[in-house]
PDB file of C-alpha atoms in Angstrom:
ATOM      1  CA  UNK R   1       0.042  -0.001  -0.165  1.00  0.00           C
ATOM      2  CA  UNK R   2       1.190   3.257  -0.840  1.00  0.00           C
ATOM      3  CA  UNK R   3       1.606   5.957   2.025  1.00  0.00           C
ATOM      4  CA  UNK R   4       2.943   9.097   3.048  1.00  0.00           C
ATOM      5  CA  UNK R   5       5.596   8.861   5.876  1.00  0.00           C
ATOM      6  CA  UNK R   6       6.893  11.118   8.408  1.00  0.00           C
ATOM      7  CA  UNK R   7      10.134  10.327  10.121  1.00  0.00           C
ATOM      8  CA  UNK R   8      10.694  12.273  13.346  1.00  0.00           C
ATOM      9  CA  UNK R   9      13.767  11.554  15.427  1.00  0.00           C
ATOM     10  CA  UNK R  10      14.414  12.490  19.235  1.00  0.00           C
ATOM     11  CA  UNK R  11      17.972  12.477  20.750  1.00  0.00           C
ATOM     12  CA  UNK R  12      17.919  12.016  24.111  1.00  0.00           C
ATOM     13  CA  UNK R  13      21.731  12.543  25.072  1.00  0.00           C
ATOM     14  CA  UNK R  14      21.076  16.079  23.795  1.00  0.00           C
ATOM     15  CA  UNK R  15      17.666  17.015  23.795  1.00  0.00           C
ATOM     16  CA  UNK R  16      17.388  17.792  19.764  1.00  0.00           C
ATOM     17  CA  UNK R  17      14.521  16.911  17.770  1.00  0.00           C
ATOM     18  CA  UNK R  18      14.629  16.146  13.525  1.00  0.00           C
ATOM     19  CA  UNK R  19      12.436  15.554  11.091  1.00  0.00           C
ATOM     20  CA  UNK R  20      14.511  13.218   9.241  1.00  0.00           C
ATOM     21  CA  UNK R  21      12.155  12.276   5.963  1.00  0.00           C
ATOM     22  CA  UNK R  22       8.686  13.390   4.713  1.00  0.00           C
ATOM     23  CA  UNK R  23       8.081  11.427   1.648  1.00  0.00           C
ATOM     24  CA  UNK R  24       6.018   8.722   0.273  1.00  0.00           C
ATOM     25  CA  UNK R  25       6.587   5.224   0.967  1.00  0.00           C
ATOM     26  CA  UNK R  26       5.142   1.447   0.623  1.00  0.00           C
ATOM     27  CA  UNK R  27       3.718  -0.301   3.929  1.00  0.00           C
ATOM     28  CA  UNK R  28       3.351  -3.837   3.503  1.00  0.00           C
ATOM     29  CA  UNK R  29       2.041  -5.542   6.733  1.00  0.00           C
ATOM     30  CA  UNK R  30       5.087  -5.490   9.186  1.00  0.00           C
ATOM     31  CA  UNK R  31       7.286  -3.783   6.351  1.00  0.00           C
ATOM     32  CA  UNK R  32       7.471  -0.192   5.698  1.00  0.00           C
ATOM     33  CA  UNK R  33       9.895   1.246   2.955  1.00  0.00           C
ATOM     34  CA  UNK R  34      10.816   4.681   1.962  1.00  0.00           C
ATOM     35  CA  UNK R  35      13.371   6.694   0.271  1.00  0.00           C
ATOM     36  CA  UNK R  36      15.520   9.013   2.770  1.00  0.00           C
ATOM     37  CA  UNK R  37      17.031  10.738  -0.451  1.00  0.00           C
ATOM     38  CA  UNK R  38      17.850  10.152  -3.860  1.00  0.00           C
ATOM     39  CA  UNK R  39      20.638   7.975  -3.170  1.00  0.00           C
ATOM     40  CA  UNK R  40      19.308   6.294   0.136  1.00  0.00           C
ATOM     41  CA  UNK R  41      16.642   3.897   1.286  1.00  0.00           C
ATOM     42  CA  UNK R  42      14.949   2.629   4.538  1.00  0.00           C
ATOM     43  CA  UNK R  43      13.158   0.108   5.603  1.00  0.00           C
ATOM     44  CA  UNK R  44      11.841  -1.067   8.920  1.00  0.00           C
ATOM     45  CA  UNK R  45      10.738  -4.322   9.753  1.00  0.00           C
ATOM     46  CA  UNK R  46       8.652  -5.743  12.747  1.00  0.00           C
ATOM     47  CA  UNK R  47       9.274  -9.472  12.744  1.00  0.00           C
ATOM     48  CA  UNK R  48       7.885 -11.283  15.836  1.00  0.00           C
ATOM     49  CA  UNK R  49      10.507 -10.856  18.308  1.00  0.00           C
ATOM     50  CA  UNK R  50      12.597  -8.239  16.530  1.00  0.00           C
ATOM     51  CA  UNK R  51      12.592  -5.069  14.973  1.00  0.00           C
ATOM     52  CA  UNK R  52      14.855  -4.442  12.063  1.00  0.00           C
ATOM     53  CA  UNK R  53      16.193  -1.247  10.869  1.00  0.00           C
ATOM     54  CA  UNK R  54      18.040  -1.003   7.550  1.00  0.00           C
ATOM     55  CA  UNK R  55      19.196   1.839   5.613  1.00  0.00           C
ATOM     56  CA  UNK R  56      20.974   1.082   2.242  1.00  0.00           C
ATOM     57  CA  UNK R  57      23.148   4.246   0.864  1.00  0.00           C
ATOM     58  CA  UNK R  58      27.353   4.578   0.232  1.00  0.00           C
ATOM     59  CA  UNK R  59      27.186   3.186   4.000  1.00  0.00           C
ATOM     60  CA  UNK R  60      24.662   0.406   4.629  1.00  0.00           C
ATOM     61  CA  UNK R  61      23.241  -0.310   8.386  1.00  0.00           C
ATOM     62  CA  UNK R  62      21.275  -3.064   9.664  1.00  0.00           C
ATOM     63  CA  UNK R  63      20.108  -2.569  13.429  1.00  0.00           C
ATOM     64  CA  UNK R  64      18.233  -5.713  14.977  1.00  0.00           C
ATOM     65  CA  UNK R  65      16.604  -4.420  18.214  1.00  0.00           C
ATOM     66  CA  UNK R  66      15.071  -7.578  20.216  1.00  0.00           C
ATOM     67  CA  UNK R  67      12.058  -7.470  22.149  1.00  0.00           C
ATOM     68  CA  UNK R  68      14.041  -9.747  24.591  1.00  0.00           C
ATOM     69  CA  UNK R  69      17.413  -9.245  25.434  1.00  0.00           C
ATOM     70  CA  UNK R  70      20.146  -7.304  23.503  1.00  0.00           C
ATOM     71  CA  UNK R  71      20.532  -6.996  19.784  1.00  0.00           C
ATOM     72  CA  UNK R  72      23.295  -5.719  17.243  1.00  0.00           C
ATOM     73  CA  UNK R  73      23.909  -2.818  15.045  1.00  0.00           C
ATOM     74  CA  UNK R  74      25.896  -3.805  11.939  1.00  0.00           C
ATOM     75  CA  UNK R  75      27.838  -0.714   9.696  1.00  0.00           C
ATOM     76  CA  UNK R  76      29.265  -1.428   6.518  1.00  0.00           C
ATOM     77  CA  UNK R  77      31.482   0.924   5.157  1.00  0.00           C
ATOM     78  CA  UNK R  78      34.459   1.516   2.991  1.00  0.00           C
ATOM     79  CA  UNK R  79      36.313   0.673   5.862  1.00  0.00           C
ATOM     80  CA  UNK R  80      35.005  -2.556   6.711  1.00  0.00           C
ATOM     81  CA  UNK R  81      32.380  -3.848   8.987  1.00  0.00           C
ATOM     82  CA  UNK R  82      31.828  -2.724  12.469  1.00  0.00           C
ATOM     83  CA  UNK R  83      29.448  -3.795  14.986  1.00  0.00           C
ATOM     84  CA  UNK R  84      27.682  -2.398  18.150  1.00  0.00           C
ATOM     85  CA  UNK R  85      25.460  -4.087  20.864  1.00  0.00           C
ATOM     86  CA  UNK R  86      21.895  -2.682  20.746  1.00  0.00           C
ATOM     87  CA  UNK R  87      19.076  -2.264  23.634  1.00  0.00           C
ATOM     88  CA  UNK R  88      15.225  -1.639  22.819  1.00  0.00           C
ATOM     89  CA  UNK R  89      13.590   0.293  25.669  1.00  0.00           C
ATOM     90  CA  UNK R  90      10.086   0.396  24.127  1.00  0.00           C
ATOM     91  CA  UNK R  91       8.250   0.193  20.924  1.00  0.00           C
ATOM     92  CA  UNK R  92       4.588   0.917  19.299  1.00  0.00           C
ATOM     93  CA  UNK R  93       3.208  -0.128  16.199  1.00  0.00           C
ATOM     94  CA  UNK R  94      -0.383   0.784  15.312  1.00  0.00           C
ATOM     95  CA  UNK R  95      -2.049   1.950  11.879  1.00  0.00           C
ATOM     96  CA  UNK R  96      -0.547   5.525  12.396  1.00  0.00           C
ATOM     97  CA  UNK R  97       2.705   5.699  14.300  1.00  0.00           C
ATOM     98  CA  UNK R  98       5.525   3.227  14.527  1.00  0.00           C
ATOM     99  CA  UNK R  99       7.683   3.942  17.262  1.00  0.00           C
ATOM    100  CA  UNK R 100      11.135   2.415  18.603  1.00  0.00           C
ATOM    101  CA  UNK R 101      13.135   3.809  21.776  1.00  0.00           C
ATOM    102  CA  UNK R 102      16.514   2.232  21.680  1.00  0.00           C
ATOM    103  CA  UNK R 103      20.268   2.537  22.656  1.00  0.00           C
ATOM    104  CA  UNK R 104      23.568   1.505  21.036  1.00  0.00           C
ATOM    105  CA  UNK R 105      26.310   0.601  22.940  1.00  0.00           C
ATOM    106  CA  UNK R 106      29.978   0.291  22.200  1.00  0.00           C
ATOM    107  CA  UNK R 107      31.465  -1.946  24.918  1.00  0.00           C
ATOM    108  CA  UNK R 108      29.752  -0.471  28.264  1.00  0.00           C
ATOM    109  CA  UNK R 109      29.531   3.367  26.682  1.00  0.00           C
ATOM    110  CA  UNK R 110      26.337   4.380  25.449  1.00  0.00           C
ATOM    111  CA  UNK R 111      26.876   5.693  22.124  1.00  0.00           C
ATOM    112  CA  UNK R 112      23.350   6.423  20.722  1.00  0.00           C
ATOM    113  CA  UNK R 113      19.844   6.882  22.690  1.00  0.00           C
ATOM    114  CA  UNK R 114      17.330   7.747  20.785  1.00  0.00           C
ATOM    115  CA  UNK R 115      13.685   7.634  19.674  1.00  0.00           C
ATOM    116  CA  UNK R 116      12.563   7.178  16.403  1.00  0.00           C
ATOM    117  CA  UNK R 117       8.840   7.777  15.504  1.00  0.00           C
ATOM    118  CA  UNK R 118       7.207   6.860  11.963  1.00  0.00           C
ATOM    119  CA  UNK R 119       4.048   8.856  11.246  1.00  0.00           C
ATOM    120  CA  UNK R 120       1.980   6.926   8.693  1.00  0.00           C
ATOM    121  CA  UNK R 121      -0.842   8.350   6.489  1.00  0.00           C
ATOM    122  CA  UNK R 122      -2.860   6.100   4.310  1.00  0.00           C
ATOM    123  CA  UNK R 123      -5.049   8.717   3.214  1.00  0.00           C
ATOM    124  CA  UNK R 124      -2.089  11.056   1.758  1.00  0.00           C
ATOM    125  CA  UNK R 125      -0.658   8.614  -1.103  1.00  0.00           C
ATOM    126  CA  UNK R 126      -1.613  10.399  -4.122  1.00  0.00           C
TER     127      UNK R 126
END
């Protein structure tokens, strides 16, 4: 199904809020796919016990948030693969909003603590 999507990010470490995308996308059950730019595509998948965030561009990333226990985040770039640990704090998934709040760790240090909110509008797809 074609939809409109607005992605908002709240950085809990700095308190900053940003709109990262306002675009058209495709919603297929538990998977949301949308362009971030002309050269980058993002996908969000709610898959049973995992939520998977994928970004395909010059640098590719895949973040796996597990509903129980810690997950992993992988970043593939020209310098190789880099892996970090993730922790899902909370999530929401309904007809109009998908939300994930999570942290990313390098060892015991928190390197990212954020909330991502996708506002989904099924009526604005034209």
